CSV table of N, CA and C in Angstrom, one decimal:
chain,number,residue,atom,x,y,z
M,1,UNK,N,94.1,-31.0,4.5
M,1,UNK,CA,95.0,-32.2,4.3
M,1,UNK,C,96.4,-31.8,4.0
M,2,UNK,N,97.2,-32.4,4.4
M,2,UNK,CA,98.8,-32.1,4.7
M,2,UNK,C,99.4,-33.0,3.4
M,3,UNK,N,100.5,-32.4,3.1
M,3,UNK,CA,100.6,-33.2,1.9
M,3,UNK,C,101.3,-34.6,2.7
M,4,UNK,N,101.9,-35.0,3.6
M,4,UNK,CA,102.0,-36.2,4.7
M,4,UNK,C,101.1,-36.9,4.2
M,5,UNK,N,99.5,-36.4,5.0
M,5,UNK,CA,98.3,-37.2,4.9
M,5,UNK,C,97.9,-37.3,3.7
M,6,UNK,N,98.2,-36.7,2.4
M,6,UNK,CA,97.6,-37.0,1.0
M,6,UNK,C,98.5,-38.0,0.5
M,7,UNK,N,100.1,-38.3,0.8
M,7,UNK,CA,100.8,-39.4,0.6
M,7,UNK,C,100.4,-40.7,1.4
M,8,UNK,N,99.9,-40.8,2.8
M,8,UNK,CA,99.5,-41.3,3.6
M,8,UNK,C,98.5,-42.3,3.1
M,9,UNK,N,97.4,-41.8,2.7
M,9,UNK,CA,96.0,-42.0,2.4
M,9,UNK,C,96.5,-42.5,0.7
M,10,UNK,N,97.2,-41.9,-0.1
M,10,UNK,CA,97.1,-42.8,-1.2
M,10,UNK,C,97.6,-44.0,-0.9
M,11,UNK,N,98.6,-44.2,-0.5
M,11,UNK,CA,99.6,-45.9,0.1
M,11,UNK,C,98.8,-46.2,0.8
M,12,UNK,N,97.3,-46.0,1.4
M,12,UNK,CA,96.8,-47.3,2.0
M,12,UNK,C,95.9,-48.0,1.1
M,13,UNK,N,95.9,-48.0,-0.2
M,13,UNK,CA,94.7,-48.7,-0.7
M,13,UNK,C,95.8,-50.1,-1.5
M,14,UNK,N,94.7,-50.9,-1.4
M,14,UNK,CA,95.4,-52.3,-1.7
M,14,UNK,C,96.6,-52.3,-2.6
M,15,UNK,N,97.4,-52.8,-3.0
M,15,UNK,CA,98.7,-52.7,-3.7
M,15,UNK,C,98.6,-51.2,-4.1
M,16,UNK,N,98.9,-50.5,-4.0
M,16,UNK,CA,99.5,-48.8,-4.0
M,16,UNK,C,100.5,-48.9,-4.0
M,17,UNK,N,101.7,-48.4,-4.8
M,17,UNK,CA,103.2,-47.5,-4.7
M,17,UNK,C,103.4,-46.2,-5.1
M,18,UNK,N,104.1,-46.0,-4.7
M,18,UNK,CA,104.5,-44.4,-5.2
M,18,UNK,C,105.8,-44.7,-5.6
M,19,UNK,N,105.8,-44.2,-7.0
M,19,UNK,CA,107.0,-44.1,-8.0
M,19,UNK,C,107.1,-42.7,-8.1
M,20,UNK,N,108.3,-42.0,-8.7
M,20,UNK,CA,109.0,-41.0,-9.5
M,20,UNK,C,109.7,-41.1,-11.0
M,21,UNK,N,108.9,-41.4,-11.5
M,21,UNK,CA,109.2,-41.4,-13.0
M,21,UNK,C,109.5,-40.1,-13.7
M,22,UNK,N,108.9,-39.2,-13.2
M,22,UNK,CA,109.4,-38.0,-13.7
M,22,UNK,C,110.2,-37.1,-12.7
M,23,UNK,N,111.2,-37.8,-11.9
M,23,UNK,CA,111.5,-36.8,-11.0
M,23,UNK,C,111.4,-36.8,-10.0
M,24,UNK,N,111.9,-36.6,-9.0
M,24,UNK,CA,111.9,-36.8,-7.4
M,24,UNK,C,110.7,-35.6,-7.2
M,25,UNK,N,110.3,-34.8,-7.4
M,25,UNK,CA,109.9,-33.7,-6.8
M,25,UNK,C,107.8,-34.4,-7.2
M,26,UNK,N,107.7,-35.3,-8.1
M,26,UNK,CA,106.8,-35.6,-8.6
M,26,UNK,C,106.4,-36.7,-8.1
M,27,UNK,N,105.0,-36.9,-7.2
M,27,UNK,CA,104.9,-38.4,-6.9
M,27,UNK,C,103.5,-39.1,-7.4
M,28,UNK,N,103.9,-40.2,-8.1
M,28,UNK,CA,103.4,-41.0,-8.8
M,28,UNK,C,102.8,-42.3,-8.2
M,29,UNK,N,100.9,-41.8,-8.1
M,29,UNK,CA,100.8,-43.1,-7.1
M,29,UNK,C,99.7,-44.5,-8.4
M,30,UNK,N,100.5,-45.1,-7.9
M,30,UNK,CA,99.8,-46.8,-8.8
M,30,UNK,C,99.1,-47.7,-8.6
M,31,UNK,N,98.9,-48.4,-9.0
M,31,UNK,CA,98.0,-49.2,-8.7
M,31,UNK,C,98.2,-50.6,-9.8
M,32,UNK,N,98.9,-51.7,-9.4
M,32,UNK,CA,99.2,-52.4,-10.4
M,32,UNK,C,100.1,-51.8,-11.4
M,33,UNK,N,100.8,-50.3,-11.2
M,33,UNK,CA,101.3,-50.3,-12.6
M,33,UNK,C,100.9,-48.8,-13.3
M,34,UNK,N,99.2,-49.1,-13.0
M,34,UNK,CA,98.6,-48.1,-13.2
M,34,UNK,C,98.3,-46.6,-12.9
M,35,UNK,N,98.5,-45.3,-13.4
M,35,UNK,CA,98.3,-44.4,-12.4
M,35,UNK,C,97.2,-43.8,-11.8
M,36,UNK,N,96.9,-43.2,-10.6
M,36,UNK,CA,95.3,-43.1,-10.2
M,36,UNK,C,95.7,-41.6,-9.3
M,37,UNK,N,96.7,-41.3,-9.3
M,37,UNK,CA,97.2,-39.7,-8.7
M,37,UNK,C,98.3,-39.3,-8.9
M,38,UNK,N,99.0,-38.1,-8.6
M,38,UNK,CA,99.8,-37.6,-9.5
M,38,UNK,C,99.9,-36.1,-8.4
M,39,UNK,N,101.4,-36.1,-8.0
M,39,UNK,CA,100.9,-34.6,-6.8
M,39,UNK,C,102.3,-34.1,-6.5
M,40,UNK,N,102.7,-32.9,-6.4
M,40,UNK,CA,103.8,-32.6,-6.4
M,40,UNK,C,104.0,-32.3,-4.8
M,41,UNK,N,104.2,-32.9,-3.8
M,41,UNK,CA,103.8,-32.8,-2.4
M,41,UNK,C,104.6,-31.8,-1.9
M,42,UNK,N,105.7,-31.0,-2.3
M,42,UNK,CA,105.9,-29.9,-1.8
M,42,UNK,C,105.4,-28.2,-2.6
M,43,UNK,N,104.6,-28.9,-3.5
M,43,UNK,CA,104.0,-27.6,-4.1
M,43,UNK,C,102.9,-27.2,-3.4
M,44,UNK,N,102.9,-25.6,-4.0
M,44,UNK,CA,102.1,-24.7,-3.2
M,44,UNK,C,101.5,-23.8,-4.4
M,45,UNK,N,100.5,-23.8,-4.5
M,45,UNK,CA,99.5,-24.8,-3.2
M,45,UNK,C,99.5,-26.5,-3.7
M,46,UNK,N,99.3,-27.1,-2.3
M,46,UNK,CA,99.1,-28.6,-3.1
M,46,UNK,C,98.2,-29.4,-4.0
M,47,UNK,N,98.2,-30.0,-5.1
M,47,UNK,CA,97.3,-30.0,-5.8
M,47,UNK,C,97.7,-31.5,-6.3
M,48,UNK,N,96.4,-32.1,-6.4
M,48,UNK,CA,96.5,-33.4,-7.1
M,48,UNK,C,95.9,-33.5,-8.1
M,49,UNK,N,96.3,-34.3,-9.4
M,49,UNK,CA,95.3,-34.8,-10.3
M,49,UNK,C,95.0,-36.1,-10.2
M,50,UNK,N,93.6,-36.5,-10.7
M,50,UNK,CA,93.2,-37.9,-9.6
M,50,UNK,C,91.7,-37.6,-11.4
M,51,UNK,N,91.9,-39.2,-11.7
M,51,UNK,CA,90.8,-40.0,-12.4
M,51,UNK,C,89.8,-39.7,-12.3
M,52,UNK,N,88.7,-39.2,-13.3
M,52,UNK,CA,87.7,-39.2,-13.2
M,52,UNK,C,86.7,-39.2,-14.1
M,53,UNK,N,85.4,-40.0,-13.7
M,53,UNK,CA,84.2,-40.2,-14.8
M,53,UNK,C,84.1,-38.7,-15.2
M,54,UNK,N,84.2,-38.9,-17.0
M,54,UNK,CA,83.7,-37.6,-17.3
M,54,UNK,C,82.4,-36.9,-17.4
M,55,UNK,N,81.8,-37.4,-17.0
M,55,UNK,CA,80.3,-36.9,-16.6
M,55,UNK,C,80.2,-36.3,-15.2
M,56,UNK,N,81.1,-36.7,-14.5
M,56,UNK,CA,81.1,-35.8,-13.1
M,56,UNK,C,82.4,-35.3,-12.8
M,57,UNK,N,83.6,-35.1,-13.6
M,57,UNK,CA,84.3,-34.6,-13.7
M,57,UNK,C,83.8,-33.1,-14.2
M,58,UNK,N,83.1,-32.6,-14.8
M,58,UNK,CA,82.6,-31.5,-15.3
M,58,UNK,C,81.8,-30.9,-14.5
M,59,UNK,N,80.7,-31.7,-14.1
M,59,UNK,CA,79.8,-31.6,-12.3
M,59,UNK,C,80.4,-30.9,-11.6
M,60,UNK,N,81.7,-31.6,-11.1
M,60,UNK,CA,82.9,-31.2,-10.1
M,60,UNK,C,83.3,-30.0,-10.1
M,61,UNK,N,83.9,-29.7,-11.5
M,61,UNK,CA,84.3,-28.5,-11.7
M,61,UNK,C,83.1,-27.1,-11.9
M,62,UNK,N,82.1,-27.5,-12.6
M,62,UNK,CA,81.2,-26.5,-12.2
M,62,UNK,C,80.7,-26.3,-10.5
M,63,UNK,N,81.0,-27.1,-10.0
M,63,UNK,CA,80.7,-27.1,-8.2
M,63,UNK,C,81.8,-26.4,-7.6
M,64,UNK,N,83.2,-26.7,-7.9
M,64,UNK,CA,83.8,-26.5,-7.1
M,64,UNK,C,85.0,-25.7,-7.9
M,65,UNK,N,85.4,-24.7,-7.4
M,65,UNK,CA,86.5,-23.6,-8.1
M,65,UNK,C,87.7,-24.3,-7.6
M,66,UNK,N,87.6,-24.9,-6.5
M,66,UNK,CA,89.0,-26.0,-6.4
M,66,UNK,C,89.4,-27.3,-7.7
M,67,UNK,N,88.7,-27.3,-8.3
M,67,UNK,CA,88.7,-28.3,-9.5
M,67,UNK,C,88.5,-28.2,-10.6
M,68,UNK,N,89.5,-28.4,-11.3
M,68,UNK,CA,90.1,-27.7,-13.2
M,68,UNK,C,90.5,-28.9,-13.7
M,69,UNK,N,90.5,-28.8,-14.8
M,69,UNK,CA,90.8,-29.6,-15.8
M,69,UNK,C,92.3,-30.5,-15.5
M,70,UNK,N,92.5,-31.5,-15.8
M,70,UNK,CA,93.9,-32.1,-15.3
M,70,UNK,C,94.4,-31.3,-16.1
M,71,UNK,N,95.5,-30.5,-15.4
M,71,UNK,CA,96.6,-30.6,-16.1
M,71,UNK,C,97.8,-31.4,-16.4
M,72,UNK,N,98.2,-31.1,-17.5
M,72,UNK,CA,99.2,-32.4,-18.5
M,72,UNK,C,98.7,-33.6,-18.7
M,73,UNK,N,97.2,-33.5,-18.8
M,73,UNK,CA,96.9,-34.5,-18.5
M,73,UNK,C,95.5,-35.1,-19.7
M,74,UNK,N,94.7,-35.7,-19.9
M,74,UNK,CA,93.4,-36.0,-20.6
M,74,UNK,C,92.6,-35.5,-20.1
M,75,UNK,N,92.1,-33.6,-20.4
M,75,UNK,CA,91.1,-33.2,-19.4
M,75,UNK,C,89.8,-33.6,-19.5
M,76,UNK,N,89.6,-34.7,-20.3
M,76,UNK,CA,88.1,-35.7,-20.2
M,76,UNK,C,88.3,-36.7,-19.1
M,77,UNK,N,89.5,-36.8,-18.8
M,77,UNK,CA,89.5,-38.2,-17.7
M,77,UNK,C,90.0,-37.8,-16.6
M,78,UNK,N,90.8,-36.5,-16.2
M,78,UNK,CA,91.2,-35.7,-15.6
M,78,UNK,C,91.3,-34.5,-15.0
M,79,UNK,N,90.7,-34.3,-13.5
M,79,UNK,CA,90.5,-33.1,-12.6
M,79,UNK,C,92.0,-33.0,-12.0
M,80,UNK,N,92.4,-31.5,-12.1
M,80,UNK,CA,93.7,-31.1,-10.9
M,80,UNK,C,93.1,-30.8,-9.6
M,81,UNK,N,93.0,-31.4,-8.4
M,81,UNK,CA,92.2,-30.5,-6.9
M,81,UNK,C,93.5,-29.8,-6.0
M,82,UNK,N,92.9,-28.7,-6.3
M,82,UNK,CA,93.4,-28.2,-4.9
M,82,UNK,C,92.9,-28.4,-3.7
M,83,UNK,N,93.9,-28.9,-3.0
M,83,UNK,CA,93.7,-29.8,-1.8
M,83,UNK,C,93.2,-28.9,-0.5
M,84,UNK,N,93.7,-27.6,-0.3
M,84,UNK,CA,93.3,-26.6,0.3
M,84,UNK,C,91.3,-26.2,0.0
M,85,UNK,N,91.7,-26.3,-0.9
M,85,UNK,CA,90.3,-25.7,-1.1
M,85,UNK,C,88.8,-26.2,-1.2
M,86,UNK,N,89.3,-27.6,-0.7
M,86,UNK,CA,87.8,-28.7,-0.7
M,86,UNK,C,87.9,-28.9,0.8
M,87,UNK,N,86.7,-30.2,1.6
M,87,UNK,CA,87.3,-30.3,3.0
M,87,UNK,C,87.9,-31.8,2.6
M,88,UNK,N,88.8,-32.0,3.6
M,88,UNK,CA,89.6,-33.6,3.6
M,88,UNK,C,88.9,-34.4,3.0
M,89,UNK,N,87.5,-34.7,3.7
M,89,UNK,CA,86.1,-36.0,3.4
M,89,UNK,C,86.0,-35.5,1.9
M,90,UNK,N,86.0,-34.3,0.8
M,90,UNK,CA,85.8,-34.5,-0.4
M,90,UNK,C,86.9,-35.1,-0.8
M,91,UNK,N,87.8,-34.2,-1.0
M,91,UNK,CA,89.5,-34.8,-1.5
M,91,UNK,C,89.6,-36.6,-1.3
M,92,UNK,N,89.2,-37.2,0.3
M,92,UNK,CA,89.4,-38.7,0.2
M,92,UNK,C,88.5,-39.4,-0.8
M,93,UNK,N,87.2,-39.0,-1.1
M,93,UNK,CA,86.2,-39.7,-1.7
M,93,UNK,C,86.8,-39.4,-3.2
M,94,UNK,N,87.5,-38.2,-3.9
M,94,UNK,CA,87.7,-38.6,-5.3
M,94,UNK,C,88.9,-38.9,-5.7
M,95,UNK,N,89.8,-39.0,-4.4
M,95,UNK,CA,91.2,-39.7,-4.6
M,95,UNK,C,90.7,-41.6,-4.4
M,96,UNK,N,89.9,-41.8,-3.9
M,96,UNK,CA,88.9,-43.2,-3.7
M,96,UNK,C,88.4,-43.5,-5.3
M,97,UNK,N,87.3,-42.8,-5.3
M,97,UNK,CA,87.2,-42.5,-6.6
M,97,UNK,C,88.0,-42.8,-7.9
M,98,UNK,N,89.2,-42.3,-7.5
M,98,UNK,CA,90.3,-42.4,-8.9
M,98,UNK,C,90.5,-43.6,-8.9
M,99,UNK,N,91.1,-44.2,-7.7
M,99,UNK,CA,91.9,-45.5,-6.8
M,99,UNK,C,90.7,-46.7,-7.8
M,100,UNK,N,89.2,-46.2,-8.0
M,100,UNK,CA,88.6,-47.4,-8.0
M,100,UNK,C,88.3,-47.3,-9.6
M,101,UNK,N,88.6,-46.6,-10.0
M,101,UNK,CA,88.1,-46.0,-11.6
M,101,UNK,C,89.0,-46.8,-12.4
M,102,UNK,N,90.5,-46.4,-12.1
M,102,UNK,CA,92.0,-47.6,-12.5
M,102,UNK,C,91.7,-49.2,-11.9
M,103,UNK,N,91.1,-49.3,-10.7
M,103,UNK,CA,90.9,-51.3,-10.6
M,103,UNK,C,90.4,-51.0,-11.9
M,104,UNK,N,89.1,-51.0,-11.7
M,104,UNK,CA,87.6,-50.9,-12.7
M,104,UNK,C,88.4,-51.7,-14.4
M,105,UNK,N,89.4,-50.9,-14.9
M,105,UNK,CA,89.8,-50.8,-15.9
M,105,UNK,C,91.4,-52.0,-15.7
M,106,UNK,N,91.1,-52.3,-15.2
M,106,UNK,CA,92.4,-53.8,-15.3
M,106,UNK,C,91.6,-54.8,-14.8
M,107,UNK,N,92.7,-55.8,-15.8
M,107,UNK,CA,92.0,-57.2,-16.4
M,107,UNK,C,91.4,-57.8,-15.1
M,108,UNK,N,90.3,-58.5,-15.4
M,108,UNK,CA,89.7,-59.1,-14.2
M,108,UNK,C,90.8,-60.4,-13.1
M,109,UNK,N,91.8,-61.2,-13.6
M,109,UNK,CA,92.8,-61.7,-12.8
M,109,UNK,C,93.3,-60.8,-12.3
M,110,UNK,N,93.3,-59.1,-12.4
M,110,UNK,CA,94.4,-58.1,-11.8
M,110,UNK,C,93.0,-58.1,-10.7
M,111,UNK,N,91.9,-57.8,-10.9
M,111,UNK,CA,90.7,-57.1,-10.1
M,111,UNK,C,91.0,-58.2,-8.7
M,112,UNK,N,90.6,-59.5,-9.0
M,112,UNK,CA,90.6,-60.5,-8.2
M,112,UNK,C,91.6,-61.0,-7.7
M,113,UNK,N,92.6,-60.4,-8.2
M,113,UNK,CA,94.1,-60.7,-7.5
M,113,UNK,C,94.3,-59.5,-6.0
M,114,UNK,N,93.7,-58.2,-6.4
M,114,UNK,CA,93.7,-57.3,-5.4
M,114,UNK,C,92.6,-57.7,-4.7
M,115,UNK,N,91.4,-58.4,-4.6
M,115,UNK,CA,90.6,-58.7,-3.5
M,115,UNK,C,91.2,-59.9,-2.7
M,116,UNK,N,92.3,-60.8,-3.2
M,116,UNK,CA,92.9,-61.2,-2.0
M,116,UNK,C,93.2,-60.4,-1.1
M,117,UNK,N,93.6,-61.6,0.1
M,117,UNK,CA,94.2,-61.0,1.4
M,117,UNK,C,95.7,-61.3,1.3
């Protein structure tokens, strides 16, 4: 996945932006407000931190040497992926994953405000 297509794919899920709150070099993707990725798209290697149940956040990382503890981040709620090192179809399902972990946790008028059209 190209860091293009990892910007790509986060802005298509229902209200999504991408902010820089820390910086232009830093992109901050949301969700209502909320964050659900986090990825320096010209770094190398490219690497996201992206939400995760801590019970398969640990799973993850014992499976996969592409996936460490978030850095700067709550390493109970937080995996870093290196994007290189999974195939695309894993990377979309726990950037999906993160995307749905943040609804999950905003107020139910926010939940059913994003299932409009």
């Amino acid at each position: 996945m190209t860091p293009k297509q990892l910007r790509a794919f986060c802005l298509e899920f229902n209200a999504a932006t991408e902010e820089f709150p820390f910086g232009p070099e830093t992109s901050v993707f949301k969700v209502l407000g909320k964050v659900f990725a986090l990825t320096a798209l010209d770094g190398k290697p490219l690497t996201v931190n992206l939400k995760c149940d801590p019970d398969d956040a640990v799973r993850l990382r014992e499976e996969h040497a592409a996936i460490v503890p978030g850095w700067h981040m709550n390493k109970r709620h937080w995996n870093t992926v290196d994007v290189a090192g999974l195939p695309d179809r894993l990377v979309r399902e726990l950037i999906e994953d993160s995307y749905d972990l943040v609804v999950a946790g905003l107020p139910k008028a926010e939940r059913l405000r994003l299932d409009r059209a």
